Structures are given as structure tokens and as C-alpha cells.
Amino acid sequence: MGDHKEQPLRVGAAVRRRRRSLDLTLAVVAERSGLSVPFLSQIENDRARPSTGSLEKVADALRTTAVELLAAADPACSVDVVRAEIADAGPEPRSRSLVRGHHQMHASEFTGDHEAGREFQYRNDQLMYVADGAVEIEAEGRAYRLGRGDTLYLTGGVRHRWRATVPDTRIVVVAVAEHIEAVRDRKR
């Protein structure tokens, strides 16, 4: 119950992503697959579940396979529990994903320090939250010291690096997923 693996897959978003990546309209996919535009629209919006035969026709029209579309499908759950990992509280830095699957948001938890000189730059916006301990973050030529409960918001494209200044520091990073086109034209 509540286990991610028990949920059926929603193939609609995978079909839509593939169709858009090929710059195809629903009408073109309908013509290639022999399926109707309304039915394809229902598939993409997860209002209809295609049979194996229909999914194979859609996959052929999109120059891929049904297996590939299913592999790229989203789990059909709106609620998913990710349990805390029980691990030795050793001195080694650890990270874990707090969100499973292919979603619009990504979240990770970092415990301990990491390669302090490593620079990060993400395509989309992110929020860093210090759950425990303290960190020093360098972004856009400025240093920021954050303690327990503090947050730092970074817009997409900002280069930054961070380091823990207290042992067993825990940081949660929440970001818009890289596959989402959330970047605005910053030249305006």
C-alpha cells in the first residue's frame, strides 16, 4: 500500500513528450497510426488506457517501441511515500533522492560534506533548505552562511558551490526538474 511499484503507469505524458520532441501534431500521429485524434488526445491526457495493440501503433507512429514508451511512463500515483533510509551514521557524505520517478520536481537530501570545490549550475530554479547543521554557499561572487532552518533560493543558471561547516549537516535541495522548460528568456 502506497508503494510506488504497485501503481499502474500513466503512458500519456510519455506519448506527449515523444510526439512533441518529434514536432508532430496529433493529426499526423493519427494518420500514421490509424487511430483517431480524439482517442490519441485521451491517451495523452490519461483519460484512456490504450490496449497493447494500440500502444504499439502509437509507438510505431512515433518511431519508437511500446517498451520505450512504457519505460518513460509516469507512475499513476499522486501520492508516494519515500521512506527514510536506515544507515550507519558514519562520517561518509550521503545523498538520497526524495522523489521517485520522472516528475516536474526533484528533491534530494545531502548529509555530511561533499567535494567542497565542486560547482553546480542547474537549468531551473532551486531552493536549498538547511535541515540540520550549517553551510557556507558561494553564489554570484557572494558568500552566504546558513544555519538550521535557513533557505537560499537560486534562479536557474546561477553557478554556486557549498560546503558544510558543521559535522552531520543535512541539506534538502528542491528544484524544478531538468527536463522541464521553465527557463524564461533572461535577456528581456
mmCIF file of N, CA and C in Angstrom, residues 4-124:
data_model
loop_
_atom_site.group_PDB
_atom_site.id
_atom_site.type_symbol
_atom_site.label_atom_id
_atom_site.label_comp_id
_atom_site.label_asym_id
_atom_site.label_seq_id
_atom_site.Cartn_x
_atom_site.Cartn_y
_atom_site.Cartn_z
ATOM 1 N N HIS A 4 5.279 2.643 -4.539
ATOM 2 C CA HIS A 4 5.385 3.163 -5.894
ATOM 3 C C HIS A 4 5.245 2.056 -6.940
ATOM 4 N N LYS A 5 5.788 0.879 -6.680
ATOM 5 C CA LYS A 5 5.795 -0.197 -7.663
ATOM 6 C C LYS A 5 4.413 -0.805 -7.880
ATOM 7 N N GLU A 6 3.489 -0.602 -6.934
ATOM 8 C CA GLU A 6 2.164 -1.188 -7.064
ATOM 9 C C GLU A 6 1.267 -0.380 -7.984
ATOM 10 N N GLN A 7 1.630 0.832 -8.319
ATOM 11 C CA GLN A 7 0.782 1.721 -9.083
ATOM 12 C C GLN A 7 0.884 1.439 -10.582
ATOM 13 N N PRO A 8 -0.227 1.528 -11.316
ATOM 14 C CA PRO A 8 -0.158 1.386 -12.771
ATOM 15 C C PRO A 8 0.569 2.586 -13.367
ATOM 16 N N LEU A 9 1.025 2.432 -14.603
ATOM 17 C CA LEU A 9 1.753 3.509 -15.261
ATOM 18 C C LEU A 9 0.819 4.381 -16.083
ATOM 19 N N ARG A 10 1.134 5.668 -16.135
ATOM 20 C CA ARG A 10 0.429 6.615 -16.997
ATOM 21 C C ARG A 10 1.325 6.856 -18.200
ATOM 22 N N VAL A 11 0.934 6.321 -19.314
ATOM 23 C CA VAL A 11 1.764 6.393 -20.514
ATOM 24 C C VAL A 11 1.517 7.686 -21.301
ATOM 25 N N GLY A 12 0.454 8.399 -20.990
ATOM 26 C CA GLY A 12 0.079 9.593 -21.749
ATOM 27 C C GLY A 12 1.163 10.653 -21.820
ATOM 28 N N ALA A 13 1.770 10.971 -20.697
ATOM 29 C CA ALA A 13 2.809 12.004 -20.689
ATOM 30 C C ALA A 13 4.008 11.571 -21.526
ATOM 31 N N ALA A 14 4.335 10.281 -21.503
ATOM 32 C CA ALA A 14 5.462 9.776 -22.309
ATOM 33 C C ALA A 14 5.134 9.892 -23.797
ATOM 34 N N VAL A 15 3.898 9.600 -24.166
ATOM 35 C CA VAL A 15 3.479 9.730 -25.564
ATOM 36 C C VAL A 15 3.561 11.202 -25.985
ATOM 37 N N ARG A 16 3.039 12.092 -25.143
ATOM 38 C CA ARG A 16 3.050 13.514 -25.471
ATOM 39 C C ARG A 16 4.492 14.041 -25.593
ATOM 40 N N ARG A 17 5.362 13.671 -24.634
ATOM 41 C CA ARG A 17 6.765 14.125 -24.701
ATOM 42 C C ARG A 17 7.426 13.661 -25.987
ATOM 43 N N ARG A 18 7.198 12.398 -26.361
ATOM 44 C CA ARG A 18 7.811 11.848 -27.572
ATOM 45 C C ARG A 18 7.258 12.548 -28.818
ATOM 46 N N ARG A 19 5.957 12.751 -28.858
ATOM 47 C CA ARG A 19 5.342 13.414 -30.015
ATOM 48 C C ARG A 19 5.877 14.832 -30.166
ATOM 49 N N ARG A 20 5.948 15.555 -29.064
ATOM 50 C CA ARG A 20 6.443 16.932 -29.129
ATOM 51 C C ARG A 20 7.924 16.992 -29.479
ATOM 52 N N SER A 21 8.700 16.034 -29.014
ATOM 53 C CA SER A 21 10.132 16.031 -29.336
ATOM 54 C C SER A 21 10.359 15.837 -30.835
ATOM 55 N N LEU A 22 9.394 15.192 -31.503
ATOM 56 C CA LEU A 22 9.471 14.995 -32.957
ATOM 57 C C LEU A 22 8.744 16.099 -33.726
ATOM 58 N N ASP A 23 8.194 17.086 -33.007
ATOM 59 C CA ASP A 23 7.420 18.179 -33.612
ATOM 60 C C ASP A 23 6.270 17.662 -34.477
ATOM 61 N N LEU A 24 5.537 16.689 -33.942
ATOM 62 C CA LEU A 24 4.395 16.122 -34.665
ATOM 63 C C LEU A 24 3.095 16.594 -34.034
ATOM 64 N N THR A 25 2.077 16.757 -34.853
ATOM 65 C CA THR A 25 0.743 17.072 -34.348
ATOM 66 C C THR A 25 0.010 15.761 -34.063
ATOM 67 N N LEU A 26 -1.063 15.874 -33.308
ATOM 68 C CA LEU A 26 -1.898 14.692 -33.070
ATOM 69 C C LEU A 26 -2.455 14.158 -34.391
ATOM 70 N N ALA A 27 -2.766 15.055 -35.309
ATOM 71 C CA ALA A 27 -3.314 14.641 -36.613
ATOM 72 C C ALA A 27 -2.309 13.780 -37.382
ATOM 73 N N VAL A 28 -1.039 14.135 -37.341
ATOM 74 C CA VAL A 28 -0.014 13.349 -38.039
ATOM 75 C C VAL A 28 0.124 11.976 -37.388
ATOM 76 N N VAL A 29 0.133 11.937 -36.053
ATOM 77 C CA VAL A 29 0.244 10.649 -35.350
ATOM 78 C C VAL A 29 -0.998 9.804 -35.629
ATOM 79 N N ALA A 30 -2.154 10.436 -35.692
ATOM 80 C CA ALA A 30 -3.388 9.709 -36.001
ATOM 81 C C ALA A 30 -3.305 9.095 -37.397
ATOM 82 N N GLU A 31 -2.833 9.858 -38.353
ATOM 83 C CA GLU A 31 -2.710 9.366 -39.722
ATOM 84 C C GLU A 31 -1.726 8.199 -39.787
ATOM 85 N N ARG A 32 -0.593 8.327 -39.118
ATOM 86 C CA ARG A 32 0.430 7.270 -39.134
ATOM 87 C C ARG A 32 -0.022 6.007 -38.407
ATOM 88 N N SER A 33 -0.790 6.184 -37.337
ATOM 89 C CA SER A 33 -1.161 5.034 -36.504
ATOM 90 C C SER A 33 -2.486 4.393 -36.888
ATOM 91 N N GLY A 34 -3.321 5.153 -37.598
ATOM 92 C CA GLY A 34 -4.651 4.642 -37.919
ATOM 93 C C GLY A 34 -5.632 4.803 -36.771
ATOM 94 N N LEU A 35 -5.248 5.547 -35.745
ATOM 95 C CA LEU A 35 -6.119 5.803 -34.598
ATOM 96 C C LEU A 35 -6.688 7.210 -34.722
ATOM 97 N N SER A 36 -7.777 7.488 -34.047
ATOM 98 C CA SER A 36 -8.419 8.800 -34.168
ATOM 99 C C SER A 36 -7.707 9.850 -33.305
ATOM 100 N N VAL A 37 -7.825 11.109 -33.715
ATOM 101 C CA VAL A 37 -7.258 12.221 -32.949
ATOM 102 C C VAL A 37 -7.874 12.281 -31.546
ATOM 103 N N PRO A 38 -9.219 12.162 -31.415
ATOM 104 C CA PRO A 38 -9.786 12.202 -30.053
ATOM 105 C C PRO A 38 -9.244 11.090 -29.153
ATOM 106 N N PHE A 39 -9.075 9.883 -29.706
ATOM 107 C CA PHE A 39 -8.548 8.779 -28.903
ATOM 108 C C PHE A 39 -7.101 9.069 -28.486
ATOM 109 N N LEU A 40 -6.295 9.576 -29.402
ATOM 110 C CA LEU A 40 -4.907 9.916 -29.071
ATOM 111 C C LEU A 40 -4.855 11.007 -28.005
ATOM 112 N N SER A 41 -5.745 11.968 -28.110
ATOM 113 C CA SER A 41 -5.822 13.030 -27.098
ATOM 114 C C SER A 41 -6.179 12.446 -25.734
ATOM 115 N N GLN A 42 -7.120 11.502 -25.729
ATOM 116 C CA GLN A 42 -7.496 10.851 -24.472
ATOM 117 C C GLN A 42 -6.325 10.060 -23.889
ATOM 118 N N ILE A 43 -5.536 9.422 -24.736
ATOM 119 C CA ILE A 43 -4.352 8.692 -24.266
ATOM 120 C C ILE A 43 -3.374 9.669 -23.632
ATOM 121 N N GLU A 44 -3.067 10.762 -24.344
ATOM 122 C CA GLU A 44 -2.098 11.739 -23.844
ATOM 123 C C GLU A 44 -2.536 12.373 -22.535
ATOM 124 N N ASN A 45 -3.834 12.495 -22.333
ATOM 125 C CA ASN A 45 -4.355 13.107 -21.109
ATOM 126 C C ASN A 45 -4.752 12.066 -20.061
ATOM 127 N N ASP A 46 -4.339 10.818 -20.287
ATOM 128 C CA ASP A 46 -4.597 9.706 -19.368
ATOM 129 C C ASP A 46 -6.076 9.521 -19.047
ATOM 130 N N ARG A 47 -6.924 9.809 -20.030
ATOM 131 C CA ARG A 47 -8.351 9.539 -19.886
ATOM 132 C C ARG A 47 -8.728 8.227 -20.551
ATOM 133 N N ALA A 48 -7.777 7.655 -21.298
ATOM 134 C CA ALA A 48 -7.977 6.345 -21.927
ATOM 135 C C ALA A 48 -6.676 5.565 -21.808
ATOM 136 N N ARG A 49 -6.811 4.269 -21.532
ATOM 137 C CA ARG A 49 -5.641 3.390 -21.465
ATOM 138 C C ARG A 49 -5.611 2.565 -22.737
ATOM 139 N N PRO A 50 -4.568 2.746 -23.541
ATOM 140 C CA PRO A 50 -4.521 2.025 -24.814
ATOM 141 C C PRO A 50 -4.274 0.531 -24.607
ATOM 142 N N SER A 51 -4.845 -0.270 -25.496
ATOM 143 C CA SER A 51 -4.548 -1.703 -25.489
ATOM 144 C C SER A 51 -3.105 -1.880 -25.952
ATOM 145 N N THR A 52 -2.585 -3.076 -25.829
ATOM 146 C CA THR A 52 -1.229 -3.354 -26.293
ATOM 147 C C THR A 52 -1.102 -3.057 -27.773
ATOM 148 N N GLY A 53 -2.089 -3.457 -28.557
ATOM 149 C CA GLY A 53 -2.062 -3.203 -29.997
ATOM 150 C C GLY A 53 -2.075 -1.718 -30.329
ATOM 151 N N SER A 54 -2.919 -0.955 -29.629
ATOM 152 C CA SER A 54 -2.987 0.489 -29.866
ATOM 153 C C SER A 54 -1.681 1.171 -29.459
ATOM 154 N N LEU A 55 -1.122 0.736 -28.344
ATOM 155 C CA LEU A 55 0.143 1.331 -27.894
ATOM 156 C C LEU A 55 1.261 1.051 -28.897
ATOM 157 N N GLU A 56 1.259 -0.152 -29.477
ATOM 158 C CA GLU A 56 2.263 -0.480 -30.500
ATOM 159 C C GLU A 56 2.077 0.380 -31.747
ATOM 160 N N LYS A 57 0.825 0.656 -32.122
ATOM 161 C CA LYS A 57 0.566 1.524 -33.273
ATOM 162 C C LYS A 57 1.061 2.951 -32.998
ATOM 163 N N VAL A 58 0.796 3.446 -31.793
ATOM 164 C CA VAL A 58 1.268 4.784 -31.411
ATOM 165 C C VAL A 58 2.790 4.817 -31.419
ATOM 166 N N ALA A 59 3.405 3.786 -30.845
ATOM 167 C CA ALA A 59 4.869 3.722 -30.798
ATOM 168 C C ALA A 59 5.471 3.718 -32.198
ATOM 169 N N ASP A 60 4.899 2.924 -33.101
ATOM 170 C CA ASP A 60 5.386 2.894 -34.493
ATOM 171 C C ASP A 60 5.265 4.282 -35.127
ATOM 172 N N ALA A 61 4.138 4.957 -34.887
ATOM 173 C CA ALA A 61 3.930 6.293 -35.449
ATOM 174 C C ALA A 61 4.939 7.297 -34.897
ATOM 175 N N LEU A 62 5.414 7.036 -33.689
ATOM 176 C CA LEU A 62 6.382 7.930 -33.036
ATOM 177 C C LEU A 62 7.824 7.434 -33.194
ATOM 178 N N ARG A 63 8.013 6.449 -34.062
ATOM 179 C CA ARG A 63 9.344 5.884 -34.335
ATOM 180 C C ARG A 63 10.055 5.418 -33.065
ATOM 181 N N THR A 64 9.316 4.686 -32.240
ATOM 182 C CA THR A 64 9.880 4.107 -31.021
ATOM 183 C C THR A 64 9.168 2.778 -30.785
ATOM 184 N N THR A 65 9.326 2.230 -29.612
ATOM 185 C CA THR A 65 8.663 0.969 -29.273
ATOM 186 C C THR A 65 7.723 1.167 -28.089
ATOM 187 N N ALA A 66 6.780 0.260 -27.950
ATOM 188 C CA ALA A 66 5.879 0.301 -26.804
ATOM 189 C C ALA A 66 6.668 0.147 -25.507
ATOM 190 N N VAL A 67 7.698 -0.669 -25.535
ATOM 191 C CA VAL A 67 8.540 -0.870 -24.346
ATOM 192 C C VAL A 67 9.196 0.444 -23.931
ATOM 193 N N GLU A 68 9.696 1.217 -24.904
ATOM 194 C CA GLU A 68 10.320 2.506 -24.606
ATOM 195 C C GLU A 68 9.301 3.487 -24.024
ATOM 196 N N LEU A 69 8.109 3.504 -24.577
ATOM 197 C CA LEU A 69 7.075 4.400 -24.055
ATOM 198 C C LEU A 69 6.702 4.018 -22.621
ATOM 199 N N LEU A 70 6.582 2.734 -22.363
ATOM 200 C CA LEU A 70 6.266 2.286 -21.001
ATOM 201 C C LEU A 70 7.396 2.596 -20.034
ATOM 202 N N ALA A 71 8.640 2.486 -20.504
ATOM 203 C CA ALA A 71 9.789 2.799 -19.649
ATOM 204 C C ALA A 71 9.813 4.279 -19.293
ATOM 205 N N ALA A 72 9.306 5.130 -20.188
ATOM 206 C CA ALA A 72 9.291 6.579 -19.951
ATOM 207 C C ALA A 72 8.006 7.040 -19.272
ATOM 208 N N ALA A 73 7.098 6.104 -18.993
ATOM 209 C CA ALA A 73 5.802 6.454 -18.406
ATOM 210 C C ALA A 73 5.955 6.904 -16.966
ATOM 211 N N ASP A 74 5.004 7.717 -16.533
ATOM 212 C CA ASP A 74 4.953 8.181 -15.157
ATOM 213 C C ASP A 74 4.113 7.211 -14.338
ATOM 214 N N PRO A 75 4.448 7.023 -13.076
ATOM 215 C CA PRO A 75 3.591 6.195 -12.233
ATOM 216 C C PRO A 75 2.250 6.902 -12.032
ATOM 217 N N ALA A 76 1.195 6.133 -11.980
ATOM 218 C CA ALA A 76 -0.144 6.707 -11.858
ATOM 219 C C ALA A 76 -0.510 6.943 -10.399
ATOM 220 N N CYS A 77 0.347 7.635 -9.702
ATOM 221 C CA CYS A 77 0.012 7.934 -8.318
ATOM 222 C C CYS A 77 0.240 9.411 -8.067
ATOM 223 N N SER A 78 -0.605 9.982 -7.267
ATOM 224 C CA SER A 78 -0.445 11.377 -6.908
ATOM 225 C C SER A 78 0.174 11.499 -5.530
ATOM 226 N N VAL A 79 0.286 10.380 -4.843
ATOM 227 C CA VAL A 79 0.893 10.349 -3.520
ATOM 228 C C VAL A 79 1.906 9.210 -3.506
ATOM 229 N N ASP A 80 3.101 9.495 -3.063
ATOM 230 C CA ASP A 80 4.131 8.462 -2.985
ATOM 231 C C ASP A 80 4.978 8.714 -1.756
ATOM 232 N N VAL A 81 5.157 7.715 -0.948
ATOM 233 C CA VAL A 81 5.964 7.829 0.263
ATOM 234 C C VAL A 81 7.358 7.305 -0.025
ATOM 235 N N VAL A 82 8.357 8.095 0.315
ATOM 236 C CA VAL A 82 9.751 7.658 0.234
ATOM 237 C C VAL A 82 10.226 7.547 1.677
ATOM 238 N N ARG A 83 10.474 6.335 2.093
ATOM 239 C CA ARG A 83 10.868 6.092 3.486
ATOM 240 C C ARG A 83 12.309 6.502 3.738
ATOM 241 N N ALA A 84 12.578 6.958 4.960
ATOM 242 C CA ALA A 84 13.938 7.303 5.370
ATOM 243 C C ALA A 84 14.778 6.047 5.339
ATOM 244 N N GLU A 85 15.998 6.192 4.880
ATOM 245 C CA GLU A 85 16.900 5.047 4.841
ATOM 246 C C GLU A 85 17.537 4.874 6.216
ATOM 247 N N ILE A 86 17.602 3.654 6.648
ATOM 248 C CA ILE A 86 18.283 3.348 7.896
ATOM 249 C C ILE A 86 19.712 2.989 7.524
ATOM 250 N N ALA A 87 20.648 3.832 7.924
ATOM 251 C CA ALA A 87 22.045 3.618 7.564
ATOM 252 C C ALA A 87 22.926 3.973 8.741
ATOM 253 N N ASP A 88 24.127 3.440 8.721
ATOM 254 C CA ASP A 88 25.096 3.809 9.743
ATOM 255 C C ASP A 88 25.366 5.296 9.644
ATOM 256 N N ALA A 89 25.417 5.965 10.760
ATOM 257 C CA ALA A 89 25.682 7.400 10.770
ATOM 258 C C ALA A 89 27.190 7.636 10.752
ATOM 259 N N GLY A 90 27.841 7.077 9.749
ATOM 260 C CA GLY A 90 29.281 7.224 9.621
ATOM 261 C C GLY A 90 29.661 8.587 9.083
ATOM 262 N N PRO A 91 30.947 8.846 8.991
ATOM 263 C CA PRO A 91 31.416 10.159 8.553
ATOM 264 C C PRO A 91 31.289 10.391 7.046
ATOM 265 N N GLU A 92 30.944 9.356 6.293
ATOM 266 C CA GLU A 92 30.850 9.481 4.838
ATOM 267 C C GLU A 92 29.659 10.349 4.442
ATOM 268 N N PRO A 93 29.852 11.257 3.480
ATOM 269 C CA PRO A 93 28.716 12.038 2.986
ATOM 270 C C PRO A 93 27.722 11.126 2.273
ATOM 271 N N ARG A 94 26.457 11.449 2.385
ATOM 272 C CA ARG A 94 25.417 10.652 1.750
ATOM 273 C C ARG A 94 24.436 11.571 1.044
ATOM 274 N N SER A 95 23.840 11.038 0.005
ATOM 275 C CA SER A 95 22.749 11.761 -0.649
ATOM 276 C C SER A 95 21.678 10.748 -1.010
ATOM 277 N N ARG A 96 20.455 11.227 -1.049
ATOM 278 C CA ARG A 96 19.355 10.363 -1.464
ATOM 279 C C ARG A 96 18.280 11.213 -2.109
ATOM 280 N N SER A 97 17.623 10.616 -3.069
ATOM 281 C CA SER A 97 16.528 11.287 -3.750
ATOM 282 C C SER A 97 15.285 11.190 -2.884
ATOM 283 N N LEU A 98 14.551 12.273 -2.795
ATOM 284 C CA LEU A 98 13.326 12.302 -2.013
ATOM 285 C C LEU A 98 12.083 12.166 -2.882
ATOM 286 N N VAL A 99 12.279 12.135 -4.195
ATOM 287 C CA VAL A 99 11.189 11.992 -5.153
ATOM 288 C C VAL A 99 11.573 10.897 -6.134
ATOM 289 N N ARG A 100 10.676 9.926 -6.325
ATOM 290 C CA ARG A 100 10.956 8.853 -7.279
ATOM 291 C C ARG A 100 10.289 9.143 -8.602
ATOM 292 N N GLY A 101 10.900 8.651 -9.654
ATOM 293 C CA GLY A 101 10.270 8.709 -10.969
ATOM 294 C C GLY A 101 10.588 9.978 -11.730
ATOM 295 N N HIS A 102 9.877 10.131 -12.826
ATOM 296 C CA HIS A 102 10.069 11.218 -13.784
ATOM 297 C C HIS A 102 8.985 12.261 -13.527
ATOM 298 N N HIS A 103 9.289 13.258 -12.694
ATOM 299 C CA HIS A 103 8.290 14.250 -12.300
ATOM 300 C C HIS A 103 8.769 15.659 -12.605
ATOM 301 N N GLN A 104 7.925 16.631 -12.358
ATOM 302 C CA GLN A 104 8.265 18.022 -12.625
ATOM 303 C C GLN A 104 9.134 18.634 -11.539
ATOM 304 N N MET A 105 9.234 17.957 -10.426
ATOM 305 C CA MET A 105 10.022 18.455 -9.311
ATOM 306 C C MET A 105 11.007 17.380 -8.882
ATOM 307 N N HIS A 106 12.184 17.818 -8.471
ATOM 308 C CA HIS A 106 13.173 16.895 -7.953
ATOM 309 C C HIS A 106 13.601 17.396 -6.577
ATOM 310 N N ALA A 107 13.805 16.491 -5.659
ATOM 311 C CA ALA A 107 14.265 16.866 -4.323
ATOM 312 C C ALA A 107 15.293 15.842 -3.859
ATOM 313 N N SER A 108 16.360 16.335 -3.239
ATOM 314 C CA SER A 108 17.423 15.472 -2.719
ATOM 315 C C SER A 108 17.814 15.936 -1.333
ATOM 316 N N GLU A 109 18.290 14.976 -0.547
ATOM 317 C CA GLU A 109 18.800 15.279 0.781
ATOM 318 C C GLU A 109 20.283 14.931 0.798
ATOM 319 N N PHE A 110 21.094 15.855 1.271
ATOM 320 C CA PHE A 110 22.540 15.644 1.404
ATOM 321 C C PHE A 110 22.892 15.686 2.881
ATOM 322 N N THR A 111 23.614 14.680 3.344
ATOM 323 C CA THR A 111 24.044 14.624 4.734
ATOM 324 C C THR A 111 25.560 14.580 4.767
ATOM 325 N N GLY A 112 26.152 15.400 5.634
ATOM 326 C CA GLY A 112 27.612 15.475 5.717
ATOM 327 C C GLY A 112 28.135 16.455 4.689
ATOM 328 N N ASP A 113 29.421 16.393 4.429
ATOM 329 C CA ASP A 113 30.033 17.304 3.469
ATOM 330 C C ASP A 113 30.139 16.602 2.129
ATOM 331 N N HIS A 114 30.630 17.297 1.161
ATOM 332 C CA HIS A 114 30.860 16.729 -0.157
ATOM 333 C C HIS A 114 32.092 17.425 -0.712
ATOM 334 N N GLU A 115 32.377 17.209 -1.952
ATOM 335 C CA GLU A 115 33.529 17.832 -2.599
ATOM 336 C C GLU A 115 33.300 19.354 -2.615
ATOM 337 N N ALA A 116 33.910 20.063 -1.659
ATOM 338 C CA ALA A 116 33.627 21.479 -1.444
ATOM 339 C C ALA A 116 33.926 22.353 -2.665
ATOM 340 N N GLY A 117 34.875 21.969 -3.493
ATOM 341 C CA GLY A 117 35.215 22.772 -4.663
ATOM 342 C C GLY A 117 34.298 22.550 -5.849
ATOM 343 N N ARG A 118 33.406 21.571 -5.748
ATOM 344 C CA ARG A 118 32.524 21.245 -6.866
ATOM 345 C C ARG A 118 31.517 22.365 -7.095
ATOM 346 N N GLU A 119 31.422 22.803 -8.337
ATOM 347 C CA GLU A 119 30.498 23.870 -8.685
ATOM 348 C C GLU A 119 29.249 23.271 -9.321
ATOM 349 N N PHE A 120 28.101 23.861 -8.981
ATOM 350 C CA PHE A 120 26.821 23.415 -9.510
ATOM 351 C C PHE A 120 26.196 24.541 -10.329
ATOM 352 N N GLN A 121 25.469 24.154 -11.351
ATOM 353 C CA GLN A 121 24.676 25.103 -12.131
ATOM 354 C C GLN A 121 23.513 24.321 -12.715
ATOM 355 N N TYR A 122 22.309 24.692 -12.302
ATOM 356 C CA TYR A 122 21.125 23.988 -12.760
ATOM 357 C C TYR A 122 20.345 24.845 -13.743
ATOM 358 N N ARG A 123 19.689 24.188 -14.636
ATOM 359 C CA ARG A 123 18.912 24.867 -15.666
ATOM 360 C C ARG A 123 17.742 25.655 -15.074
ATOM 361 N N ASN A 124 17.087 25.074 -14.074
ATOM 362 C CA ASN A 124 15.892 25.674 -13.490
ATOM 363 C C ASN A 124 16.128 26.102 -12.046
#
